[in-house]
XYZ file of C-alpha atoms in Angstrom:
776
model
C -29.323 -0.546 14.512
C -25.894 1.295 14.897
C -27.019 4.356 15.490
C -29.458 3.042 17.738
C -26.713 0.955 19.539
C -27.824 -1.864 18.975
C -24.467 -3.075 16.626
C -21.179 -2.556 16.575
C -17.851 -3.358 15.135
C -16.505 -5.196 18.428
C -19.540 -7.952 18.710
C -21.414 -7.563 14.875
C -24.780 -8.880 15.400
C -25.440 -11.416 12.570
C -28.376 -10.430 9.970
C -28.443 -13.269 7.380
C -29.543 -15.811 9.742
C -33.247 -14.171 10.176
C -35.643 -12.056 8.075
C -35.840 -7.927 7.748
C -38.828 -6.215 7.139
C -39.255 -2.552 6.451
C -42.741 -0.920 6.148
C -43.980 2.608 4.971
C -46.852 4.683 3.684
C -47.261 5.769 0.391
C -49.471 8.248 -0.771
C -50.632 9.292 -4.126
C -53.352 8.484 -7.140
C -53.361 6.904 -10.962
C -49.951 5.433 -12.454
C -46.685 5.868 -10.800
C -43.608 3.726 -11.044
C -41.567 2.423 -7.977
C -38.040 2.172 -8.618
C -35.487 0.028 -6.608
C -32.367 1.394 -7.200
C -30.651 -2.223 -5.090
C -31.891 -4.280 -2.789
C -29.914 -6.413 -0.691
C -30.189 -9.443 -1.352
C -33.392 -11.691 -0.909
C -35.975 -9.556 -1.769
C -39.797 -8.990 -2.152
C -41.732 -6.013 -2.280
C -46.095 -6.320 -1.510
C -48.329 -3.367 -2.240
C -50.632 -3.860 0.430
C -51.844 -7.364 -0.302
C -50.349 -7.786 -3.315
C -46.662 -8.927 -4.474
C -45.252 -6.726 -7.101
C -41.756 -7.907 -7.104
C -39.119 -10.449 -6.429
C -35.626 -10.359 -6.616
C -32.256 -12.406 -5.868
C -29.945 -10.379 -6.792
C -28.127 -7.405 -5.220
C -27.208 -5.780 -8.372
C -30.038 -5.111 -10.463
C -32.290 -1.939 -10.109
C -36.202 -2.495 -10.921
C -38.929 -0.894 -12.076
C -42.723 -1.845 -11.374
C -45.775 0.044 -13.144
C -48.559 0.797 -10.178
C -51.624 2.277 -9.424
C -52.580 4.135 -6.623
C -55.746 5.031 -5.552
C -54.524 7.069 -2.271
C -52.467 5.392 0.863
C -50.870 2.265 0.461
C -48.442 0.515 2.585
C -45.335 -0.699 0.813
C -43.943 -3.655 2.709
C -39.785 -4.931 1.718
C -39.426 -7.836 3.318
C -35.984 -9.997 2.524
C -35.632 -13.587 3.529
C -32.697 -14.840 5.385
C -29.508 -16.128 3.157
C -27.864 -18.522 5.108
C -30.551 -20.883 5.093
C -30.970 -20.572 1.614
C -27.239 -20.788 0.484
C -27.577 -23.717 2.616
C -30.282 -25.478 0.548
C -28.281 -24.887 -2.283
C -26.486 -27.771 -4.110
C -23.759 -27.899 -6.768
C -20.077 -28.684 -6.466
C -17.340 -26.084 -7.572
C -14.050 -27.331 -8.595
C -12.501 -25.246 -6.350
C -13.397 -24.080 -2.787
C -11.221 -20.561 -1.966
C -10.288 -19.613 1.402
C -10.986 -15.863 1.168
C -15.384 -15.962 1.501
C -17.336 -17.894 3.529
C -19.634 -19.644 3.662
C -18.618 -21.674 -0.206
C -22.804 -21.173 -1.454
C -22.280 -17.473 -1.971
C -20.924 -17.989 -5.219
C -24.665 -19.215 -6.330
C -26.105 -15.799 -5.030
C -25.901 -12.142 -6.678
C -24.451 -9.826 -3.355
C -21.490 -8.367 -2.297
C -18.509 -10.281 -0.449
C -17.908 -7.429 2.258
C -18.797 -9.261 5.890
C -17.985 -12.497 4.369
C -14.193 -12.294 4.268
C -12.558 -13.590 7.679
C -9.037 -11.776 8.418
C -10.345 -8.520 6.139
C -12.994 -6.508 7.536
C -15.948 -7.097 9.531
C -19.225 -9.566 9.512
C -21.093 -6.888 8.571
C -24.080 -8.464 6.892
C -25.519 -6.110 4.046
C -29.338 -6.571 3.780
C -32.690 -4.154 2.917
C -32.566 -1.082 0.276
C -29.266 -0.354 -0.134
C -30.146 2.300 -2.794
C -33.174 4.691 -2.957
C -36.283 3.824 -3.598
C -38.187 5.758 -5.671
C -41.780 6.377 -6.388
C -41.835 8.492 -9.480
C -45.834 9.683 -11.140
C -46.299 9.144 -14.921
C -47.114 12.470 -16.081
C -46.061 14.817 -18.801
C -46.142 14.815 -22.468
C -43.782 12.334 -23.068
C -41.107 9.960 -21.149
C -38.226 8.656 -21.770
C -37.434 5.083 -21.973
C -33.960 4.502 -22.778
C -31.214 6.392 -23.633
C -28.197 5.668 -25.645
C -25.531 8.071 -25.855
C -22.273 7.147 -27.336
C -19.092 9.595 -28.034
C -16.204 9.409 -29.481
C -12.918 11.362 -30.148
C -10.130 11.786 -33.087
C -7.465 13.946 -31.942
C -9.330 16.901 -32.956
C -13.460 16.383 -33.222
C -15.658 15.006 -30.940
C -18.776 12.931 -32.076
C -21.890 12.230 -30.459
C -24.505 9.396 -31.356
C -28.068 9.700 -29.568
C -30.687 7.491 -29.530
C -33.910 8.403 -27.856
C -36.568 5.475 -26.741
C -39.706 7.424 -25.704
C -43.534 7.085 -24.955
C -45.834 9.413 -26.644
C -48.965 10.421 -24.861
C -50.066 11.645 -28.442
C -48.519 9.876 -30.977
C -47.054 13.243 -31.911
C -43.999 13.668 -34.217
C -42.813 17.202 -32.810
C -39.214 18.094 -34.701
C -36.383 17.428 -32.097
C -32.565 18.791 -31.357
C -29.609 17.201 -29.548
C -27.711 19.537 -28.337
C -23.504 19.443 -26.657
C -20.696 21.984 -26.760
C -22.639 24.779 -28.296
C -23.571 22.917 -31.453
C -27.107 21.303 -32.415
C -28.094 18.747 -34.561
C -31.218 17.804 -35.710
C -32.783 14.213 -33.708
C -34.799 12.037 -36.920
C -37.886 9.861 -35.791
C -37.042 6.653 -36.797
C -40.198 4.899 -36.183
C -43.231 6.268 -33.333
C -40.788 5.422 -30.668
C -37.174 6.218 -32.025
C -35.440 8.838 -32.539
C -31.515 9.273 -33.469
C -29.229 11.991 -34.413
C -25.349 12.070 -34.837
C -23.541 15.597 -34.008
C -19.878 16.689 -34.676
C -18.033 19.074 -32.558
C -14.666 20.443 -34.346
C -11.968 21.251 -32.194
C -14.025 19.841 -29.218
C -11.840 20.724 -25.929
C -10.988 16.662 -25.113
C -11.968 15.137 -21.210
C -8.298 13.969 -19.655
C -6.767 12.349 -16.620
C -6.465 15.521 -14.451
C -2.982 14.160 -14.578
C -2.095 14.957 -18.306
C -4.536 17.589 -18.567
C -8.050 19.128 -18.037
C -11.043 16.679 -17.488
C -13.422 18.256 -19.780
C -17.236 18.048 -19.819
C -20.300 19.347 -22.048
C -23.863 19.337 -21.050
C -26.097 17.060 -23.037
C -29.858 18.381 -23.417
C -32.452 17.225 -25.825
C -35.441 18.782 -26.889
C -38.611 17.017 -28.434
C -40.808 19.932 -29.518
C -41.484 21.888 -26.295
C -40.033 18.967 -23.575
C -36.147 19.481 -23.060
C -34.649 16.337 -21.757
C -31.250 16.665 -19.784
C -29.097 13.894 -20.564
C -26.238 15.451 -17.973
C -22.822 15.868 -19.288
C -19.944 14.072 -21.254
C -16.757 13.792 -22.550
C -14.772 13.462 -25.718
C -11.994 10.916 -25.581
C -10.348 8.267 -27.346
C -8.728 4.868 -25.593
C -6.610 2.465 -26.555
C -4.064 -0.522 -25.346
C -0.491 -0.717 -26.100
C 0.578 -4.297 -25.218
C 4.363 -3.210 -26.317
C 6.870 -4.822 -28.912
C 6.375 -8.289 -27.118
C 2.718 -8.141 -26.812
C 3.289 -9.074 -23.396
C 2.356 -5.559 -22.419
C -0.980 -3.380 -20.750
C -0.629 0.095 -21.071
C -3.745 2.518 -21.382
C -3.290 5.142 -23.933
C -5.757 8.040 -23.634
C -6.024 11.124 -26.570
C -3.163 9.382 -28.137
C -0.938 9.698 -25.253
C 0.487 6.699 -22.765
C -0.325 7.209 -19.474
C 0.921 5.719 -16.134
C -1.754 5.023 -14.346
C -1.710 4.848 -10.485
C -3.980 5.270 -8.043
C -6.092 2.890 -5.260
C -8.230 -0.151 -5.035
C -11.748 1.702 -3.859
C -13.058 0.418 -0.203
C -17.148 1.948 0.455
C -16.754 5.075 2.806
C -19.536 3.427 4.979
C -19.452 -0.170 5.340
C -22.283 -0.431 7.219
C -24.759 2.199 5.453
C -22.758 1.442 2.055
C -24.336 5.305 0.968
C -24.143 6.365 -2.288
C -24.584 9.808 -2.254
C -22.512 12.930 -3.585
C -21.545 13.704 -0.081
C -20.773 10.086 0.600
C -17.955 9.776 -2.005
C -16.608 13.272 -2.609
C -14.392 14.082 0.260
C -12.350 10.183 -1.010
C -12.327 11.036 -4.039
C -11.151 14.473 -3.860
C -8.587 13.027 -1.457
C -7.795 10.926 -3.979
C -7.514 13.601 -6.837
C -5.226 15.110 -4.254
C -2.983 12.615 -4.324
C -2.527 12.588 -7.369
C -4.121 9.522 -8.750
C -5.659 9.130 -11.944
C -7.318 5.593 -11.599
C -9.122 3.992 -8.966
C -10.546 0.411 -9.135
C -13.686 -0.862 -8.184
C -12.643 -4.367 -7.255
C -14.865 -7.951 -7.363
C -15.037 -8.162 -4.211
C -16.863 -4.865 -3.114
C -20.263 -3.561 -4.741
C -21.200 -1.513 -8.003
C -20.718 2.353 -6.730
C -23.843 4.890 -7.458
C -24.137 6.940 -10.401
C -22.802 10.202 -8.116
C -19.334 7.833 -7.881
C -18.650 8.027 -11.768
C -19.908 11.527 -11.696
C -17.227 12.673 -9.458
C -14.538 10.455 -11.479
C -15.842 12.342 -14.837
C -15.356 15.762 -12.971
C -11.927 14.989 -10.996
C -10.010 13.710 -13.968
C -10.243 10.043 -12.166
C -10.164 6.600 -14.744
C -12.098 4.135 -13.460
C -11.315 0.168 -13.608
C -14.496 -1.524 -12.599
C -14.638 -5.546 -11.750
C -17.743 -7.143 -12.543
C -18.864 -8.593 -8.979
C -16.654 -11.554 -8.801
C -14.177 -12.926 -7.179
C -12.200 -15.922 -6.471
C -15.156 -18.793 -7.066
C -15.703 -21.236 -9.066
C -19.592 -19.726 -10.495
C -22.309 -21.649 -12.219
C -22.871 -21.281 -15.556
C -26.734 -22.014 -15.927
C -28.793 -19.633 -18.294
C -30.071 -17.984 -14.796
C -27.039 -17.017 -13.232
C -25.277 -15.685 -17.083
C -28.578 -14.112 -17.244
C -28.354 -12.700 -13.849
C -24.788 -11.343 -14.579
C -25.720 -9.774 -18.132
C -28.839 -7.956 -16.563
C -26.202 -5.938 -13.818
C -23.612 -5.292 -16.112
C -26.295 -3.883 -18.768
C -27.503 -1.689 -16.156
C -23.880 -0.513 -15.079
C -23.316 0.193 -18.505
C -26.532 1.881 -19.379
C -26.097 4.252 -16.428
C -22.827 4.950 -17.235
C -22.432 5.389 -20.258
C -21.836 9.089 -20.845
C -18.945 8.624 -18.343
C -15.405 8.975 -19.856
C -13.912 8.067 -16.512
C -14.772 4.321 -17.300
C -12.235 2.805 -18.627
C -11.752 -0.954 -17.732
C -14.472 -3.595 -17.705
C -12.740 -6.639 -15.832
C -14.241 -9.754 -15.444
C -13.784 -9.780 -11.903
C -10.734 -10.902 -9.114
C -8.133 -13.726 -9.125
C -10.472 -16.232 -9.655
C -8.056 -17.870 -12.343
C -4.990 -17.010 -9.763
C -7.246 -19.332 -7.522
C -7.872 -21.979 -9.605
C -3.535 -22.209 -10.600
C -2.571 -21.500 -7.114
C -4.970 -25.069 -5.708
C -3.392 -27.061 -8.022
C -6.064 -27.365 -10.847
C -5.148 -28.206 -14.559
C -4.992 -24.796 -16.926
C -7.739 -26.049 -18.689
C -9.357 -24.827 -15.527
C -8.701 -21.819 -14.783
C -10.785 -19.558 -16.884
C -14.697 -19.446 -16.477
C -14.926 -18.508 -21.270
C -18.741 -18.768 -21.284
C -19.161 -16.091 -17.786
C -16.117 -14.165 -19.800
C -17.567 -14.296 -23.099
C -21.236 -12.642 -21.393
C -19.618 -9.839 -20.044
C -17.409 -8.801 -23.005
C -20.604 -9.305 -25.244
C -22.158 -7.095 -22.944
C -19.407 -4.117 -23.403
C -19.129 -4.599 -26.744
C -22.733 -3.879 -27.552
C -22.946 -0.665 -24.851
C -19.489 0.522 -23.862
C -17.197 -0.103 -27.187
C -14.948 2.841 -26.386
C -13.983 0.698 -22.701
C -11.286 -2.018 -22.558
C -12.237 -5.883 -21.367
C -9.630 -7.143 -19.054
C -11.304 -10.947 -18.772
C -9.756 -11.387 -14.802
C -7.518 -9.604 -12.479
C -4.524 -10.882 -12.764
C -4.489 -12.887 -15.745
C -2.114 -12.659 -19.166
C 1.206 -14.595 -18.358
C 1.988 -18.613 -17.698
C 0.819 -18.077 -14.650
C -2.368 -15.726 -13.878
C -0.482 -14.125 -11.486
C 3.044 -13.713 -13.542
C 4.314 -10.320 -12.952
C 5.921 -9.627 -16.452
C 3.071 -10.374 -18.729
C -0.812 -8.584 -18.607
C -2.087 -7.659 -15.506
C -0.857 -8.972 -12.067
C -1.455 -8.646 -8.514
C 1.995 -7.829 -7.347
C 3.483 -8.259 -3.826
C 6.889 -9.177 -4.706
C 7.708 -6.296 -2.442
C 5.266 -6.123 0.202
C 3.486 -9.741 1.036
C 6.197 -12.033 0.096
C 9.012 -9.913 1.553
C 11.260 -9.320 -1.708
C 13.993 -6.531 -1.256
C 12.896 -3.588 -2.631
C 14.881 -4.131 -6.259
C 12.448 -6.433 -7.061
C 10.061 -3.986 -8.562
C 12.187 -3.800 -11.540
C 13.397 -7.390 -11.578
C 10.250 -8.702 -11.452
C 9.539 -6.578 -14.652
C 6.255 -5.091 -13.804
C 3.843 -4.527 -16.958
C 0.528 -3.446 -15.182
C -0.016 -3.712 -11.328
C -3.580 -3.734 -10.789
C -2.925 -4.435 -6.932
C 0.431 -4.234 -5.151
C 1.893 -2.626 -2.163
C -0.290 -3.836 0.907
C 0.788 -3.272 4.393
C -0.875 -2.757 7.347
C -0.156 0.895 7.437
C -0.821 2.603 10.970
C -2.632 5.423 11.317
C -1.744 8.722 12.918
C -2.891 10.011 16.434
C -3.317 5.890 17.665
C -2.622 6.768 21.609
C -4.944 5.181 24.638
C -7.318 3.845 21.996
C -8.008 7.078 20.231
C -10.252 6.523 16.893
C -11.949 3.329 18.742
C -8.128 1.340 18.298
C -6.527 -0.362 21.136
C -2.987 0.357 21.942
C 0.023 -1.716 19.732
C 0.752 -3.763 23.085
C -2.875 -4.863 23.639
C -4.036 -8.430 22.214
C -6.956 -6.756 20.838
C -4.671 -4.640 18.478
C -4.165 -7.603 16.046
C -7.809 -8.245 16.010
C -7.547 -4.877 13.700
C -4.189 -5.948 11.165
C -5.788 -7.489 7.809
C -4.326 -11.054 7.295
C -5.155 -14.021 4.641
C -7.498 -16.449 5.698
C -5.185 -19.742 6.513
C -1.850 -17.846 6.461
C 0.768 -18.452 9.501
C 1.445 -14.634 9.152
C -0.281 -11.263 8.852
C 0.660 -8.078 6.978
C 1.834 -6.380 10.361
C 4.527 -8.648 9.632
C 4.808 -7.987 6.601
C 5.402 -4.245 7.254
C 8.158 -5.043 10.531
C 9.808 -7.036 8.121
C 10.964 -3.828 5.899
C 10.979 -1.753 9.425
C 14.152 -4.309 10.459
C 15.314 -3.765 6.496
C 15.233 -0.053 6.088
C 15.528 1.332 9.663
C 17.773 -1.658 10.912
C 15.820 -1.958 14.156
C 14.479 -4.956 15.640
C 10.483 -4.633 15.401
C 10.128 -7.013 18.373
C 11.595 -5.093 21.084
C 11.281 -1.892 19.983
C 7.827 -2.496 20.469
C 7.623 -3.803 23.815
C 10.496 -1.172 24.666
C 9.357 1.921 23.425
C 5.967 1.554 21.203
C 5.971 5.335 20.689
C 8.987 5.016 18.286
C 7.787 1.602 16.962
C 4.320 3.239 15.761
C 6.663 6.205 14.275
C 8.907 4.192 12.272
C 5.819 2.084 11.336
C 4.007 5.312 10.198
C 7.301 5.962 7.928
C 8.067 2.829 6.411
C 4.982 1.925 4.631
C 5.532 5.531 2.478
C 9.101 5.311 1.902
C 8.320 1.422 0.295
C 5.849 3.223 -1.893
C 7.699 6.193 -3.063
C 10.937 3.474 -3.631
C 8.564 1.456 -5.853
C 6.695 3.871 -7.935
C 9.921 5.445 -8.262
C 11.243 2.723 -9.677
C 7.953 2.087 -12.071
C 7.566 5.815 -13.523
C 11.063 5.925 -14.925
C 12.036 6.166 -18.119
C 12.283 2.699 -19.940
C 10.913 0.872 -16.950
C 8.499 -2.038 -18.407
C 5.458 -1.132 -15.814
C 2.236 1.236 -17.414
C 1.061 1.552 -13.779
C 0.132 0.462 -10.488
C -2.647 0.797 -7.578
C -1.969 0.236 -4.313
C -4.120 -2.443 -1.869
C -5.898 -0.798 -0.233
C -7.480 3.011 -0.409
C -9.252 3.747 2.417
C -10.006 1.111 5.859
C -12.931 -0.575 6.410
C -12.966 -0.178 9.767
C -10.984 1.508 12.394
C -7.445 0.065 13.158
C -4.134 -0.595 11.022
C -5.529 -1.835 7.510
C -4.578 -2.070 4.299
C -5.855 1.675 3.861
C -3.735 4.725 3.420
C -6.827 6.240 4.772
C -7.805 5.629 8.071
C -11.849 4.863 8.626
C -12.734 8.222 9.481
C -11.205 9.456 6.199
C -8.363 10.779 7.811
C -5.183 10.411 5.783
C -1.816 8.473 6.898
C 1.916 8.947 6.280
C 1.227 5.969 3.828
C -1.311 8.531 1.856
C 1.417 11.643 2.034
C 4.183 9.312 -0.064
C 1.254 8.698 -2.262
C 0.983 12.141 -3.336
C 4.635 12.601 -3.596
C 5.007 9.564 -5.469
C 2.467 10.334 -7.753
C 3.196 13.735 -9.008
C 2.501 14.737 -12.656
C 5.880 16.655 -12.574
C 8.325 14.432 -10.456
C 12.196 13.534 -9.792
C 13.247 10.601 -8.605
C 16.744 8.736 -7.815
C 17.736 5.144 -8.525
C 20.907 3.370 -7.192
C 22.204 1.923 -10.121
C 24.976 0.036 -8.485
C 28.652 0.706 -9.960
C 26.928 2.601 -12.108
C 25.921 5.378 -9.494
C 22.816 7.407 -9.056
C 20.721 7.471 -12.073
C 18.068 11.166 -12.118
C 14.848 10.236 -13.317
C 12.625 13.218 -14.499
C 8.879 13.384 -15.729
C 6.608 16.026 -16.787
C 3.126 14.432 -17.635
C 1.893 18.126 -18.691
C 0.912 19.591 -21.806
C 3.503 22.747 -21.335
C 6.959 22.710 -21.730
C 8.869 23.198 -18.283
C 11.858 24.786 -18.097
C 13.975 23.699 -14.359
C 17.017 23.231 -12.235
C 18.277 19.784 -11.065
C 20.388 20.248 -7.813
C 22.299 16.613 -6.417
C 24.041 17.681 -3.183
C 25.236 14.942 -0.842
C 25.210 16.012 3.215
C 27.794 14.512 5.601
C 26.282 14.616 8.876
C 22.834 16.122 7.375
C 24.536 19.270 7.271
C 27.972 19.771 5.762
C 28.004 19.781 1.813
C 30.740 17.288 0.337
C 29.620 17.567 -3.181
C 27.301 19.402 -5.721
C 25.936 19.757 -8.587
C 23.442 21.930 -10.664
C 22.609 21.929 -14.137
C 19.422 23.689 -16.113
C 17.405 20.786 -18.283
C 14.358 21.237 -20.254
C 10.994 18.886 -19.699
C 9.654 18.682 -23.169
C 5.324 18.151 -22.598
C 4.535 14.224 -21.479
C 8.088 13.883 -21.597
C 10.555 11.156 -19.683
C 14.408 11.561 -19.129
C 17.303 9.901 -17.267
C 20.201 11.484 -16.095
C 23.314 9.904 -14.790
C 24.122 11.826 -11.770
C 27.961 11.343 -12.679
C 27.209 14.056 -16.418
C 26.314 16.456 -13.677
C 29.600 17.158 -12.679
C 32.909 17.066 -13.901
C 34.543 15.169 -10.928
C 33.889 11.739 -9.619
C 32.242 11.366 -6.606
C 30.955 7.963 -5.631
C 27.379 8.750 -4.324
C 25.779 5.291 -4.294
C 29.074 4.177 -1.923
C 29.391 1.172 -4.544
C 33.269 1.588 -4.409
C 33.764 1.341 -0.966
C 37.317 3.570 -0.898
C 36.582 3.842 2.615
C 33.805 4.963 4.953
C 31.198 6.824 3.199
C 31.700 10.681 3.175
C 27.759 11.063 3.180
C 24.604 10.204 4.772
C 22.472 11.433 2.654
C 22.247 12.742 -1.330
C 19.084 15.505 -1.891
C 17.745 15.957 -5.280
C 15.852 19.077 -6.143
C 14.026 20.037 -9.143
C 13.460 23.784 -9.550
C 11.441 25.982 -11.508
C 13.541 28.003 -13.738
C 12.408 31.213 -15.540
C 15.877 32.550 -17.106
C 18.498 33.138 -14.627
C 15.633 33.439 -11.544
C 14.662 29.748 -10.121
C 11.546 29.972 -7.592
C 12.217 28.614 -3.608
C 9.814 26.139 -3.517
C 10.742 22.877 -5.349
C 8.787 21.340 -8.105
C 9.808 17.782 -6.001
C 12.495 16.324 -4.190
C 13.983 12.887 -3.758
C 16.970 10.984 -1.443
C 19.196 8.524 -1.850
C 20.378 6.860 1.631
C 23.796 5.247 0.933
C 24.281 4.572 4.518
C 20.510 3.715 5.452
C 17.427 5.415 6.898
C 18.655 4.556 10.212
C 20.135 8.424 11.031
C 21.169 8.929 14.629
C 18.673 11.512 16.460
C 20.627 14.440 17.200
C 19.419 18.419 17.690
C 19.005 19.348 14.542
C 18.313 22.581 14.899
C 14.697 21.939 13.679
C 12.809 25.862 14.220
C 8.824 26.357 13.882
C 6.931 29.802 13.260
C 3.472 30.478 13.656
C 1.820 32.356 10.654
C -1.865 33.218 10.135
C -3.407 34.849 7.271
C -6.091 34.860 4.911
C -5.510 30.738 3.893
C -5.729 29.918 7.534
C -2.950 28.533 9.845
C 0.012 27.423 8.505
C 3.820 26.449 9.564
C 7.338 27.707 8.443
C 9.768 24.981 8.941
C 13.422 25.571 8.687
C 16.252 22.910 10.068
C 20.363 23.260 10.431
C 20.895 19.014 9.879
C 18.494 17.520 7.445
C 15.322 16.147 9.257
C 13.903 12.766 8.182
C 9.668 12.134 8.092
C 8.624 15.368 9.685
C 5.249 15.365 10.732
C 3.124 17.482 13.120
C 1.193 16.395 16.166
C -1.888 18.805 16.823
C -5.586 17.875 18.547
C -7.096 20.298 16.659
C -5.139 20.238 13.547
C -3.565 17.968 10.447
C -1.056 19.258 8.309
C -1.423 19.494 4.633
C 1.746 18.236 3.959
C 3.474 15.403 6.630
C 6.650 12.859 6.692
C 8.481 14.297 4.196
C 12.323 15.190 4.526
C 13.567 18.066 5.022
C 16.568 19.653 3.914
C 19.091 22.092 5.570
C 19.049 25.456 4.433
C 15.709 26.434 3.211
C 11.972 26.980 4.323
C 9.332 24.853 4.055
C 5.562 26.186 5.080
C 3.141 24.099 5.597
C -0.753 24.627 6.080
C -2.813 23.422 9.136
C -6.686 21.938 7.915
C -8.843 22.380 10.617
C -9.752 18.775 12.041
C -13.965 19.016 12.756
C -15.628 21.303 15.204
C -11.972 23.111 16.028
C -12.106 26.716 17.043
C -9.409 27.506 19.352
C -5.452 28.263 17.922
C -2.861 25.580 16.814
C -1.115 23.910 19.761
C 1.134 20.914 19.154
C 4.617 19.619 18.096
C 6.556 18.719 15.093
C 8.383 15.613 15.189
C 11.279 14.609 13.265
C 12.068 10.422 13.556
C 15.744 11.735 13.757
C 15.594 14.487 16.254
C 16.371 13.503 19.677
C 12.860 15.635 20.701
C 9.812 17.347 19.114
C 9.501 20.966 18.892
C 6.698 22.376 20.455
C 4.865 25.530 18.643
C 1.332 27.454 19.890
C -0.502 29.785 17.789
C -2.072 33.151 19.025
C -5.658 33.498 18.158
């Protein structure tokens, strides 16, 4: 309908008020199986005049044996959902505002399209996953494969159980092979084979921030038949609750991991595509941002196998919610059996995926009940959680179970215990230092803002101008709230840049948009700098949200067309495995935090420089440092120098002598120091509202084997440097550029670009942009 011009985001036609029918012709002879990998939602399948399947869950796959005698018609009929929900009876203990209608709690379908203020009313109807016709041929058929892996810090172990149908009843010799090792499979009975295999010194699977995500092919052979069982990885996984038992930190292969990333959204909310081509750009971009975890929340849908395959390859841990959120769900046997079946299928098809780390019982169910004032005994849904935990214990004992997100404190949403959804900095408009004061242990959601995409002018990307009344339609809000997440962003814009957002918006909308893009990234860097420092209570944070569901200034750090926003670039800096950060410790001065998550020691040099007017160095200190493998350390800035200098302007002995402090970490080899920094961090004692001036910013366009690039230099500190070019986007953007060093930025061509680069380089404190043009 969308592709035919019959459906659009601006006027989404409802689909849940009508029946929808799909038909196709099949051809074949003999025994076959029809596999339905996803039918949304109240579905019937008919082969000619015979009904072969009835399904009431979008989250269940089905396999139906059929016999074909030539040509046949397959008909899929999807019943209207809303009339069915209207007929459902049963009173819930609470009614959430998140999704409507309230009857959705009875039906196993996605909440996408049913959450006003979050996303457009896109109704998932039809076969959203493949339908396969498979001929029953060959000497045997694999009915089930149970594959378990373990890692003890040195050796890997694989246990395989195969259930097969043999055509002739024979029991030929059988083996399993992985990582160059082979072991026999023994026939337990006429249909079952089992074997164990130890792989000495196996290369383990790591999140990419801490090592290589090593994968190993697994294959079985039964007689002359080879069975490809895909790939698996060997890793151990535990939870560190901390000395007080209130923490939540993942320990992978014996190493405590700081988990960071984002909450996932489907790459196409209309098509719900589940193939590799749909997932790969987004997951690669997530990995490139330095993320090592992605959360699939309970308001979304279970992603297809290709999603987990890519997370395995890219070294991204998966936090997987059950598709349960906010509602008080039924506890009758039929409902529980349906949930049990969908989780069993999910765990079976991802059994070999080392990336699956956490199974969570759902999103904000406990929080919803508590915030609506129900008694403590009503917050949890124990029967439902026991069902989920039981399936995990049987099928994926190597993964972690979390009852609900958030949960674990005196109130489910308390930040300093268990798993939280932290919006102190963000929706609740707390000062940036609340990120430390709140004592966050693990934020499965955090830092939601209305992030402004790049290139929004004259209705680009299908979004109206900022002053147009329709602009606000695409700004996310919580139903019933008198504010939206643009109001949240404006609060920090005023706080960090000392401007009046409302006045700036109508007097200089271009300036308003640029500052709005920059400010959310500044907040992200500040909070994660705090959370990742040595001594922090926090062991992880997942930004809400990864990608916009439709064009606009949504929660996503990536626009709906897949283009990174300024916030993505900030995440990339904040998530670096080797990191340097500054925190303001008041009268104790600045603290320098150095992290090395890699397995290799890094010899480095720390340089601290204070600049007056962004150009004149009034303080400089330098020290050689060693960054041991998997380490975090804190150095008082005062310890880097033999003389006192009030870097934070805490003592107020006259006006501040400087407006910016630059921390630079560079790799060293003996007396040699690389020009390109590993990481940089900045402190602004007078605030980020630097005066606009001629910065002496220069741009040189270069073309080489890797394509086009810009080399940037400046005489004065340049704030939030970014490139605007219709044909290219900068690989790195919205960064601060200190004077005295060149910075090279690659230009990545946009789709369909054939011309040479032609654009502008901007800085927030520059009096004017700098033009550039490449020679083809």
